[in-house]
mmCIF file of C-alpha atoms in Angstrom:
data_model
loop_
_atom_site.group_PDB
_atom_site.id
_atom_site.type_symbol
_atom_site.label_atom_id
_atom_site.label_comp_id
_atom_site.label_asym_id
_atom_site.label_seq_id
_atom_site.Cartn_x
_atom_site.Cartn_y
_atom_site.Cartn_z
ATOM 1 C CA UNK A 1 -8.292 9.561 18.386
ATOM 2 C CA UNK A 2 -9.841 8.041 21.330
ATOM 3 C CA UNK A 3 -9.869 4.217 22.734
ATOM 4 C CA UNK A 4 -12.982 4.466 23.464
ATOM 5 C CA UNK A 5 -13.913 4.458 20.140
ATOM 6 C CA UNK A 6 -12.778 1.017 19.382
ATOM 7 C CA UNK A 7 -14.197 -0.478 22.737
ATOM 8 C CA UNK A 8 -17.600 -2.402 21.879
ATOM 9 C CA UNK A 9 -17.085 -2.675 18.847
ATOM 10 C CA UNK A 10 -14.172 -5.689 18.957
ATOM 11 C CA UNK A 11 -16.364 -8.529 18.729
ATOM 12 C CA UNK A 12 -17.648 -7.263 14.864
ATOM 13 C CA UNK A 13 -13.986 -8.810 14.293
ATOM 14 C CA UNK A 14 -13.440 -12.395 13.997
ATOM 15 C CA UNK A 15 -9.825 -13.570 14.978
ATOM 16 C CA UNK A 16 -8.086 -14.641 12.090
ATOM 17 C CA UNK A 17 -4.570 -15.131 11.521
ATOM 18 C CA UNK A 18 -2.374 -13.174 13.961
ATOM 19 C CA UNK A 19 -0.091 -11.006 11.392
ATOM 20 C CA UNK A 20 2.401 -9.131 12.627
ATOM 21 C CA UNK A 21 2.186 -5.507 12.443
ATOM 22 C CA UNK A 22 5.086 -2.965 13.291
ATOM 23 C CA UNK A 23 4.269 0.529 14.707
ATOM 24 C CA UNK A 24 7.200 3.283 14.429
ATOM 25 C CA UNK A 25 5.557 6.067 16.125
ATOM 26 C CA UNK A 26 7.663 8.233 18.224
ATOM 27 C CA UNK A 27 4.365 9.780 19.918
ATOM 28 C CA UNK A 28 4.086 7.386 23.204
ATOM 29 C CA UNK A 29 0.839 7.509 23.466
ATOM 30 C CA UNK A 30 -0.411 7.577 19.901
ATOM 31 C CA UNK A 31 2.208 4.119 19.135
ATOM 32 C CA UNK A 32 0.485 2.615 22.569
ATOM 33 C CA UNK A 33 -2.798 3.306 21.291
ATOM 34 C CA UNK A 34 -2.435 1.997 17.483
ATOM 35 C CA UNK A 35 -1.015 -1.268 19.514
ATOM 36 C CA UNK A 36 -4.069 -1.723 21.902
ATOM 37 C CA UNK A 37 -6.059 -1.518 19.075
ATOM 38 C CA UNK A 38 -4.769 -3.685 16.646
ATOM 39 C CA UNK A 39 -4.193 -6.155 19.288
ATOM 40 C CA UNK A 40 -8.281 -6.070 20.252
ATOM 41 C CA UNK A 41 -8.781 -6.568 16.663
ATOM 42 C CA UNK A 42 -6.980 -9.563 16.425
ATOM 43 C CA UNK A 43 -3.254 -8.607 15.586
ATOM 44 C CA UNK A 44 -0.486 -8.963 16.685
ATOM 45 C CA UNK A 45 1.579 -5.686 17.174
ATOM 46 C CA UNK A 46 4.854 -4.396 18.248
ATOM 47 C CA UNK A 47 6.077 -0.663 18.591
ATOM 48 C CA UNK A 48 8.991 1.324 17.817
ATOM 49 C CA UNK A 49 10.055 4.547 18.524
ATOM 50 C CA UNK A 50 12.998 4.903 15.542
ATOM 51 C CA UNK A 51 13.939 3.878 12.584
ATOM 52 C CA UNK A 52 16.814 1.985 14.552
ATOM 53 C CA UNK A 53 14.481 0.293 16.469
ATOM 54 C CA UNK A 54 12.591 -0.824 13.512
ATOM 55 C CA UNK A 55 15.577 -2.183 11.650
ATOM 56 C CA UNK A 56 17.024 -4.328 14.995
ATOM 57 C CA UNK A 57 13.247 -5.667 14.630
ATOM 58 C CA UNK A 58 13.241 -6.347 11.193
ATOM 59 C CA UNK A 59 16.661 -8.375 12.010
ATOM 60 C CA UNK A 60 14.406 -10.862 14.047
ATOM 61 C CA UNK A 61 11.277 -10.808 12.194
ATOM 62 C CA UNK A 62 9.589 -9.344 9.059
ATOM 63 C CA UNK A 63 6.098 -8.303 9.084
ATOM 64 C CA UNK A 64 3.114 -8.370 7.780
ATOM 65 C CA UNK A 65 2.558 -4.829 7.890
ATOM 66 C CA UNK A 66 4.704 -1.412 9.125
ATOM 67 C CA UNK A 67 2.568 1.802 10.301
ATOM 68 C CA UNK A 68 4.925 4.448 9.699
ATOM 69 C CA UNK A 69 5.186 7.891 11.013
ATOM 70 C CA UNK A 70 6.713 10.456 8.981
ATOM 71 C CA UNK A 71 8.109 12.732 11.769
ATOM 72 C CA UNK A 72 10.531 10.675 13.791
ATOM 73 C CA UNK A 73 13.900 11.318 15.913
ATOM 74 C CA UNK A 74 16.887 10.662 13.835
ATOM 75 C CA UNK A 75 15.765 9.292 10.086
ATOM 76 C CA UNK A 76 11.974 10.556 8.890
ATOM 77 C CA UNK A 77 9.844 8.237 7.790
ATOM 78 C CA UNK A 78 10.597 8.954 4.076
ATOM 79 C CA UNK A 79 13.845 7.858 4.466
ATOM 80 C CA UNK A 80 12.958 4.721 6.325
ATOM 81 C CA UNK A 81 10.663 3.415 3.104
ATOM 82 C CA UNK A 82 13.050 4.356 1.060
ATOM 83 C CA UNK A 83 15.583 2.141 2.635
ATOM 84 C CA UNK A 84 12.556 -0.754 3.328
ATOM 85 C CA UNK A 85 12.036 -0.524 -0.582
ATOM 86 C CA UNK A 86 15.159 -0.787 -1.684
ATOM 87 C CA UNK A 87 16.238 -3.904 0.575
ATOM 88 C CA UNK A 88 14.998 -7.316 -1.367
ATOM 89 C CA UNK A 89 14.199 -8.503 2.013
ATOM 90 C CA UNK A 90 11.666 -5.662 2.957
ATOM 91 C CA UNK A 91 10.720 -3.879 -0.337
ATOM 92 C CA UNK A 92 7.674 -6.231 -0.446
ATOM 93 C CA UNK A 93 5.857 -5.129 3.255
ATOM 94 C CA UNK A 94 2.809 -3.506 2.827
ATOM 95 C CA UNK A 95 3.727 -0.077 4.496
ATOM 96 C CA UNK A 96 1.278 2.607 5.856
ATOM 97 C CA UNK A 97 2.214 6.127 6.208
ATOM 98 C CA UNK A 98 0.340 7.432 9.749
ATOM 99 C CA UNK A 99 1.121 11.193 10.161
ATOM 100 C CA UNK A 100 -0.362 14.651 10.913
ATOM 101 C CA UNK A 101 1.125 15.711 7.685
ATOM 102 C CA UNK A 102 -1.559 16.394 5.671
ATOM 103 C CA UNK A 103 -0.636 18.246 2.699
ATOM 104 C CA UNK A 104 -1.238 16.917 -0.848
ATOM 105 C CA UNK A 105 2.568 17.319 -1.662
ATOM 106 C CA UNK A 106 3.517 14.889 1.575
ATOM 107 C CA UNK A 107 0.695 12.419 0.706
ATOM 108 C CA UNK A 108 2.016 11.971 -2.988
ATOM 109 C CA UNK A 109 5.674 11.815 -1.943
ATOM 110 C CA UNK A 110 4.856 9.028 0.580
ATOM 111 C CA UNK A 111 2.758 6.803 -2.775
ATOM 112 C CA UNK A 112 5.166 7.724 -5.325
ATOM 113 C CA UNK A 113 7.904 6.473 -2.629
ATOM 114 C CA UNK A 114 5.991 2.854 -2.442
ATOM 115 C CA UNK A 115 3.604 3.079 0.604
ATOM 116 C CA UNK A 116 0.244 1.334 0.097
ATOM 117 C CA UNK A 117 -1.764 3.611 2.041
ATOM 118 C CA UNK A 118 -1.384 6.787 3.325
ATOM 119 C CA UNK A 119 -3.304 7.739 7.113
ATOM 120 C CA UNK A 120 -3.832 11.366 8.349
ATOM 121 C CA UNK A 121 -4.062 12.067 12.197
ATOM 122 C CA UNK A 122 -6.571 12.887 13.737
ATOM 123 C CA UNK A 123 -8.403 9.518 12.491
ATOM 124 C CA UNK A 124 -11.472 7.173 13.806
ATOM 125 C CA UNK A 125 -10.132 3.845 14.425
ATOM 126 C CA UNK A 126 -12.795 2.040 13.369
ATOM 127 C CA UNK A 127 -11.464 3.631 10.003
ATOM 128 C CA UNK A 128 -8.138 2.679 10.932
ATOM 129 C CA UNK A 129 -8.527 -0.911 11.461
ATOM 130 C CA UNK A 130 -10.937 -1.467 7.958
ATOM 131 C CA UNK A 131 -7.860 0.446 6.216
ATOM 132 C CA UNK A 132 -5.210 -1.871 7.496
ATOM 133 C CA UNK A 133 -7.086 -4.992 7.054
ATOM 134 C CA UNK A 134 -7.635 -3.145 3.239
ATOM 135 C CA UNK A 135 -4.224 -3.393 2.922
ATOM 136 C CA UNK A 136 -3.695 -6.665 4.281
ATOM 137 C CA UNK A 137 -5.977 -8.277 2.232
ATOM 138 C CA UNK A 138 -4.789 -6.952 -0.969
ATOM 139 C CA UNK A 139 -1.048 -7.960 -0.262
ATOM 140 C CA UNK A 140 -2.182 -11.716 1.048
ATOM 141 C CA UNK A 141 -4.387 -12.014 -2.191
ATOM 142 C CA UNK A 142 -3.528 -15.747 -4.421
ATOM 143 C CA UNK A 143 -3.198 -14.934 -7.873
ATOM 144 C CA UNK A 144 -3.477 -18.122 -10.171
ATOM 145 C CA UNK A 145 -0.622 -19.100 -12.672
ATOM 146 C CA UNK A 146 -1.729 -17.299 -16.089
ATOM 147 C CA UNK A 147 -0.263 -14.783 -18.063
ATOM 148 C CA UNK A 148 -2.121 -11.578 -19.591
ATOM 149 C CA UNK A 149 -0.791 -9.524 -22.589
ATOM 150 C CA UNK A 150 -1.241 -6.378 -24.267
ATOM 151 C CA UNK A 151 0.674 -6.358 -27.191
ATOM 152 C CA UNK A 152 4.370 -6.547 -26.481
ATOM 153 C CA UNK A 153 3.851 -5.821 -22.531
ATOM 154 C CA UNK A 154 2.846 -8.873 -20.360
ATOM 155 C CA UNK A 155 2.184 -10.208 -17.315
ATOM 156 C CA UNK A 156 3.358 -13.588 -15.643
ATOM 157 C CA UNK A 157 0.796 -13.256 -12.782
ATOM 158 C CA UNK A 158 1.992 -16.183 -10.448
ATOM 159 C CA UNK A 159 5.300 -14.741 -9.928
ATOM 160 C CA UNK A 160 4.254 -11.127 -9.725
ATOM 161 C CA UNK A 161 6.474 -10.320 -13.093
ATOM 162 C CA UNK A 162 6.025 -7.681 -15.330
ATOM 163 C CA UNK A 163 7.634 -7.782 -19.152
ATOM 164 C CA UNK A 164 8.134 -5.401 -22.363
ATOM 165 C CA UNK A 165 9.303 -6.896 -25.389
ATOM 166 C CA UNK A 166 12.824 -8.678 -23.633
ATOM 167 C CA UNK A 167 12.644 -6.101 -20.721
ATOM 168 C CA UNK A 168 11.961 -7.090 -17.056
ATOM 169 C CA UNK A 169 10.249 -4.119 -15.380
ATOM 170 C CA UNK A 170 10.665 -3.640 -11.428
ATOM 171 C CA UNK A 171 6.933 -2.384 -10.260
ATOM 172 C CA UNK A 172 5.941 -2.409 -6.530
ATOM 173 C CA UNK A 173 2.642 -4.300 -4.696
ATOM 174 C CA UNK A 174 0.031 -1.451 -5.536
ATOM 175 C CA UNK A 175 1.924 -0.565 -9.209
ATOM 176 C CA UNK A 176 1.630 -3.975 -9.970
ATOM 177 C CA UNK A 177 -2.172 -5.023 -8.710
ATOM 178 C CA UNK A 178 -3.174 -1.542 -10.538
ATOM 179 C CA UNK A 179 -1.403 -3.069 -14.062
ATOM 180 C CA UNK A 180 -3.287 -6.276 -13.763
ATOM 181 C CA UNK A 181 -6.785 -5.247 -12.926
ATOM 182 C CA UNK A 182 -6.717 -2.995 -16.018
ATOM 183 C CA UNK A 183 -5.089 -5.994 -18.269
ATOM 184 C CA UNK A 184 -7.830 -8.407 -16.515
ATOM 185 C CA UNK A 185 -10.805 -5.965 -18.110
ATOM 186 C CA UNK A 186 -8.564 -4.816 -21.278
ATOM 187 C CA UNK A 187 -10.435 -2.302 -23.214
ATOM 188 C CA UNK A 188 -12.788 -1.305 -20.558
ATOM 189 C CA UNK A 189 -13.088 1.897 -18.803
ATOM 190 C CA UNK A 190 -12.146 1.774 -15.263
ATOM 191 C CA UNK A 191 -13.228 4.261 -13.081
ATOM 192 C CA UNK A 192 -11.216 5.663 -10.292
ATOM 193 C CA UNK A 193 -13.911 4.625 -7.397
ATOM 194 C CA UNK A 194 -13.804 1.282 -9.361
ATOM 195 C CA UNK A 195 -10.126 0.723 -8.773
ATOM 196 C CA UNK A 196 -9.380 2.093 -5.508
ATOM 197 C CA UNK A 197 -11.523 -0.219 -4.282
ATOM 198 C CA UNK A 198 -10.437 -3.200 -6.163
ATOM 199 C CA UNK A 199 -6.370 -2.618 -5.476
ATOM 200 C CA UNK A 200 -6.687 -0.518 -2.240
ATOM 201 C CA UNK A 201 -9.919 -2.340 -1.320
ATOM 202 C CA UNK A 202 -11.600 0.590 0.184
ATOM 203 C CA UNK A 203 -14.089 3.575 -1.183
ATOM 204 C CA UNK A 204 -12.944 6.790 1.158
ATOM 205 C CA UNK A 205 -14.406 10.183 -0.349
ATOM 206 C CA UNK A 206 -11.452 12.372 -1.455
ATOM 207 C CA UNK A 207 -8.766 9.360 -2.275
ATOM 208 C CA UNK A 208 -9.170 9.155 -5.871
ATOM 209 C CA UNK A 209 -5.751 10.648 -5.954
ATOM 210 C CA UNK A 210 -4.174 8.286 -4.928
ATOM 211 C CA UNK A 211 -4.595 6.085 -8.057
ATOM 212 C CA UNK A 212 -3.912 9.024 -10.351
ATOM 213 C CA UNK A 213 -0.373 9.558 -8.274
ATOM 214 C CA UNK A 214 0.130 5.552 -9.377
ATOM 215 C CA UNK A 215 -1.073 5.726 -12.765
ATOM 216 C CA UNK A 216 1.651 7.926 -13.298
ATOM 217 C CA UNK A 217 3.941 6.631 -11.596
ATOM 218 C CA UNK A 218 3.548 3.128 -13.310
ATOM 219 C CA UNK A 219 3.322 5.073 -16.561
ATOM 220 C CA UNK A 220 7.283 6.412 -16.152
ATOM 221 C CA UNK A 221 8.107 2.961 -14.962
ATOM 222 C CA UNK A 222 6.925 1.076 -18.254
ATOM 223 C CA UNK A 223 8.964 3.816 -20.363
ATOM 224 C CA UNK A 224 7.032 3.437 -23.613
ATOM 225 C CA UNK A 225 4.388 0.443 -22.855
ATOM 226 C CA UNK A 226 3.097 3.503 -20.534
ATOM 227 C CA UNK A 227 1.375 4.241 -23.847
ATOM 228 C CA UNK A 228 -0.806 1.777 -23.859
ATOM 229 C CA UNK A 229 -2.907 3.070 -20.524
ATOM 230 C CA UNK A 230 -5.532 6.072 -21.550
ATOM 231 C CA UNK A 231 -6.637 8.549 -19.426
ATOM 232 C CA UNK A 232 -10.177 9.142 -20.076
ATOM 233 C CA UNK A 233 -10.943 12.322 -18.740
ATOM 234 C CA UNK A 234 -13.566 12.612 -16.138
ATOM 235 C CA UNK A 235 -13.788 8.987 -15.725
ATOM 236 C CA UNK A 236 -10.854 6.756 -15.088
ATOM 237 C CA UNK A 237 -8.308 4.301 -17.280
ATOM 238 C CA UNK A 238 -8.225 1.641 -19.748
ATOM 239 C CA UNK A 239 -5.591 -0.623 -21.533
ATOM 240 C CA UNK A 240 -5.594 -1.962 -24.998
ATOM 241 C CA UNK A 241 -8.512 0.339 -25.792
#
């Protein structure tokens, strides 16, 4: 990753809102880096070398967003989101796994565990930045006050509920964006290109997994309403079909 390759290329950014986005990155120069940039993009950003840093922060302030690394001093990153989705007053930050771990079985841990996005080093930045503003946009997006249904399973869209017959079902950000844009085109085939980009808001070759890892996971999560999504193979998902 190099500076340079953000340099010049600033000004394509107009300065919105200032968010606040939290770095744990125990890499110096890496976490100083990530910071410069999101700051020249219009950000606000603070770093953290721990996952004891992080939670004195998170004391203070909460986020918009938290970059975090996997390998860390002390507590990994996988037990940091654990703990950040798990707490009512953190479980709903957008979180970004950034780390040189690269293998499949790391990437699905980190979704399955409730990140939104998952980053591999070595990356471009330019990538970087369209990935967390991706994510950004997608957790800051105003749903309007209707409710959708597929037979007994429903959703109260305003308030970000999910129902089965008289059961209240617990689904995070992305579980729960993915379950309403197949409600909002019931009996339609969505491909996977088709969602990623609508929940994840970006088209990157090669992360179509990451909705399969969520289909199933959502799947487990609405016990038997998980019935009710199809996998049609070689081309995506539908609901209600």
């Amino acid at each position: 990753m190099e500076k340079m390759s953000i340099l010049g290329k600033t000004e394509q950014y107009a300065k919105g809102a200032r968010e606040m986005i939290y770095c744990v990155e125990d890499e110096r120069n890496i976490r100083e880096l990530l910071i410069y940039t999101l700051e020249t993009t219009g950000f606000q950003a603070k770093g953290f070398e721990n996952g004891k840093e992080l939670q004195k922060a998170l004391e203070e302030e909460v986020p918009e967003l938290i970059l975090l690394d996997i390998m860390l001093p002390g507590e990994d990153g996988y037990s940091i989101l654990e703990k950040l989705k798990n707490n009512s007053v953190t479980r709903n930050i957008p979180v970004i796994m950034v780390t040189a771990k690269e293998a499949e079985y790391d990437k699905v841990r980190g979704l399955e565990g409730g990140a939104d996005d998952y980053i591999t080093k070595p990356f471009g930045m330019m990538e970087f930045v369209a990935r967390v503003k991706a994510v950004l946009r997608r957790s800051s997006r105003q749903v309007e006050d209707r409710e959708l249904r597929c037979s007994d399973l429903y959703i109260k869209v305003k308030r970000h509920e999910v129902w089965y017959k008289e059961r209240k079902i617990d689904l995070t950000r992305k579980e729960f964006e993915l379950l309403l844009y197949l409600m909002e085109n019931k009996s339609l085939v969505m491909t996977r290109n088709q969602i990623l980009c609508h929940v994840w808001g970006y088209d990157f070759d090669g992360e179509t997994r990451t909705v399969d890892v969520h289909v199933r996971s959502l799947r487990q999560k609405l016990g038997e309403a998980g019935n009710y999504i199809e996998t049609v193979r070689g081309v995506g998902y539908r609901i209600g079909a």
